[in-house]
XYZ file of C-alpha atoms in Angstrom:
177
model
C 21.581 -15.601 -53.512
C 18.235 -18.235 -53.299
C 17.153 -18.142 -49.272
C 19.694 -15.424 -48.617
C 18.052 -11.873 -47.528
C 20.145 -8.229 -48.087
C 19.273 -7.002 -44.667
C 17.646 -3.723 -44.051
C 18.047 -3.272 -40.008
C 16.048 -1.277 -38.102
C 17.548 1.708 -35.785
C 18.620 0.024 -32.390
C 16.215 -0.890 -30.089
C 17.086 -1.739 -25.985
C 15.673 -5.600 -25.227
C 14.029 -5.960 -21.793
C 17.548 -7.283 -19.895
C 19.177 -3.947 -21.175
C 21.334 -5.172 -24.034
C 21.035 -3.468 -27.656
C 19.484 -5.151 -31.096
C 18.672 -4.756 -34.060
C 16.015 -6.349 -36.407
C 15.791 -6.684 -40.247
C 13.048 -5.507 -41.516
C 13.232 -8.331 -44.080
C 13.233 -11.430 -42.528
C 12.994 -10.938 -38.943
C 16.332 -11.896 -37.936
C 18.004 -9.916 -35.223
C 21.812 -9.094 -34.307
C 23.403 -7.457 -31.085
C 24.020 -4.040 -30.941
C 27.257 -2.238 -29.437
C 26.896 1.355 -29.035
C 30.447 2.081 -28.114
C 31.617 0.926 -31.821
C 28.050 1.225 -34.009
C 27.906 -2.493 -34.857
C 26.098 -5.083 -34.461
C 27.781 -8.343 -32.838
C 26.561 -12.006 -33.236
C 23.394 -13.066 -34.114
C 20.959 -13.865 -31.406
C 20.184 -16.771 -30.949
C 15.761 -17.451 -29.600
C 16.235 -21.069 -28.893
C 15.863 -20.666 -24.960
C 14.401 -23.391 -23.368
C 10.962 -23.530 -22.546
C 11.642 -23.172 -18.732
C 13.808 -19.970 -19.226
C 10.615 -18.422 -20.899
C 8.035 -19.824 -18.530
C 10.641 -17.833 -16.368
C 10.842 -14.556 -17.965
C 7.005 -14.804 -18.344
C 6.589 -15.157 -14.571
C 9.096 -12.424 -13.501
C 7.184 -9.426 -16.226
C 3.710 -10.333 -14.974
C 4.906 -10.245 -11.208
C 6.568 -6.998 -12.153
C 2.932 -5.273 -14.076
C 0.747 -6.940 -10.978
C 3.289 -4.843 -8.985
C 2.432 -1.182 -10.757
C 0.609 0.920 -7.444
C -3.486 0.721 -7.477
C -3.807 3.873 -5.205
C -6.052 6.101 -6.631
C -6.571 9.649 -4.653
C -9.710 10.735 -2.951
C -12.233 13.491 -4.429
C -11.513 16.699 -2.414
C -14.398 17.101 0.360
C -16.211 20.231 1.106
C -16.163 20.315 4.491
C -20.347 21.633 5.298
C -22.846 21.483 8.521
C -25.902 21.526 6.183
C -29.188 20.050 7.352
C -30.384 16.491 5.313
C -33.698 14.443 5.433
C -32.819 10.763 4.210
C -34.493 7.958 4.637
C -34.625 4.431 2.222
C -35.940 4.519 -0.729
C -39.813 4.709 -1.034
C -40.314 4.160 2.522
C -42.499 6.869 4.401
C -40.405 7.513 7.577
C -37.392 10.738 7.004
C -34.873 10.767 9.792
C -32.945 14.360 10.138
C -29.537 14.341 10.164
C -26.500 16.839 8.941
C -24.012 16.504 6.004
C -20.198 16.951 7.513
C -19.062 16.722 4.027
C -19.435 15.912 0.196
C -17.477 15.334 -2.385
C -17.569 14.567 -6.219
C -17.664 10.727 -5.119
C -20.974 11.288 -2.377
C -21.701 12.088 0.765
C -20.767 11.582 4.996
C -23.971 12.137 6.983
C -24.770 12.417 10.470
C -27.905 11.095 11.639
C -30.151 8.930 14.438
C -30.635 6.442 11.976
C -27.765 3.778 9.987
C -28.646 1.712 7.163
C -26.993 -1.560 5.953
C -24.254 -1.037 3.841
C -25.516 -0.988 -0.224
C -28.825 0.345 0.881
C -30.796 2.411 -1.759
C -31.140 5.860 -0.213
C -33.083 9.339 -0.723
C -31.732 12.326 0.890
C -33.060 16.014 0.661
C -30.429 18.660 1.710
C -29.458 22.160 0.699
C -26.573 21.658 -2.884
C -23.626 24.211 -1.224
C -23.297 26.974 -3.907
C -20.089 26.563 -4.240
C -21.123 23.215 -6.421
C -24.543 24.872 -7.321
C -23.760 27.927 -8.562
C -26.809 29.689 -6.962
C -28.418 29.716 -3.322
C -31.506 28.284 -2.116
C -30.685 25.171 -4.389
C -32.577 22.186 -2.717
C -31.942 18.818 -4.041
C -32.928 14.720 -3.872
C -30.369 12.918 -4.303
C -30.513 8.869 -4.801
C -27.569 7.267 -3.499
C -26.551 3.657 -1.966
C -24.777 3.139 1.317
C -21.309 2.500 1.207
C -20.439 2.815 4.809
C -21.803 2.842 8.328
C -20.552 3.276 11.499
C -21.577 4.045 14.393
C -19.939 7.644 16.576
C -19.314 7.825 20.097
C -21.075 10.463 20.084
C -25.124 10.936 21.465
C -27.770 12.760 20.214
C -28.379 15.204 22.599
C -32.514 15.603 22.786
C -32.754 11.367 22.925
C -29.757 10.602 24.432
C -29.397 8.339 21.257
C -26.409 6.574 19.432
C -25.646 8.825 16.505
C -24.817 6.899 13.475
C -22.011 8.228 10.646
C -22.902 6.970 6.929
C -21.066 7.187 3.864
C -23.311 7.490 0.620
C -22.407 7.569 -2.834
C -24.281 9.765 -5.271
C -26.592 7.504 -8.079
C -28.416 10.673 -8.858
C -29.805 14.136 -8.176
C -32.424 16.487 -9.101
C -33.115 20.093 -8.303
C -36.565 20.289 -6.369
C -37.938 23.876 -7.765
C -39.997 25.622 -4.405
C -43.120 27.543 -5.624
């Protein structure tokens, strides 16, 4: 019995094409399996041509590439909170309003827009729903992710209003004495 295996088969497995097969746990040879008769049928021949293997591989990679990449947006908390903001470490503060905030950032409306990726500082009162306490003033470090000039005009100066989306990088509570 030299060179012959006594075959110990695994539980039937399902191939990518939907057909069932069994694998010998000792020599790794594969046999087709028929659930209707509950029997192994013929030995599976893996000598498919290289072009067939490449085509199968390409189909698999395309099917993997089609997985959805959509990620739901973070829940927004609509607020109407005053904010002071500026380019990080520069002197001029601008007065604006936070329209909404979420786990990922804030949408603020103000007189001055900044280019994307600008680092900014913002000071505002964190809503009680988030901080758990009233009068929680925070200093946030953020990065502008989008800027859009709004169609509205600021009432006082008749100037354009900018809508800025900023991600929050860091924040600290400012304790008032």
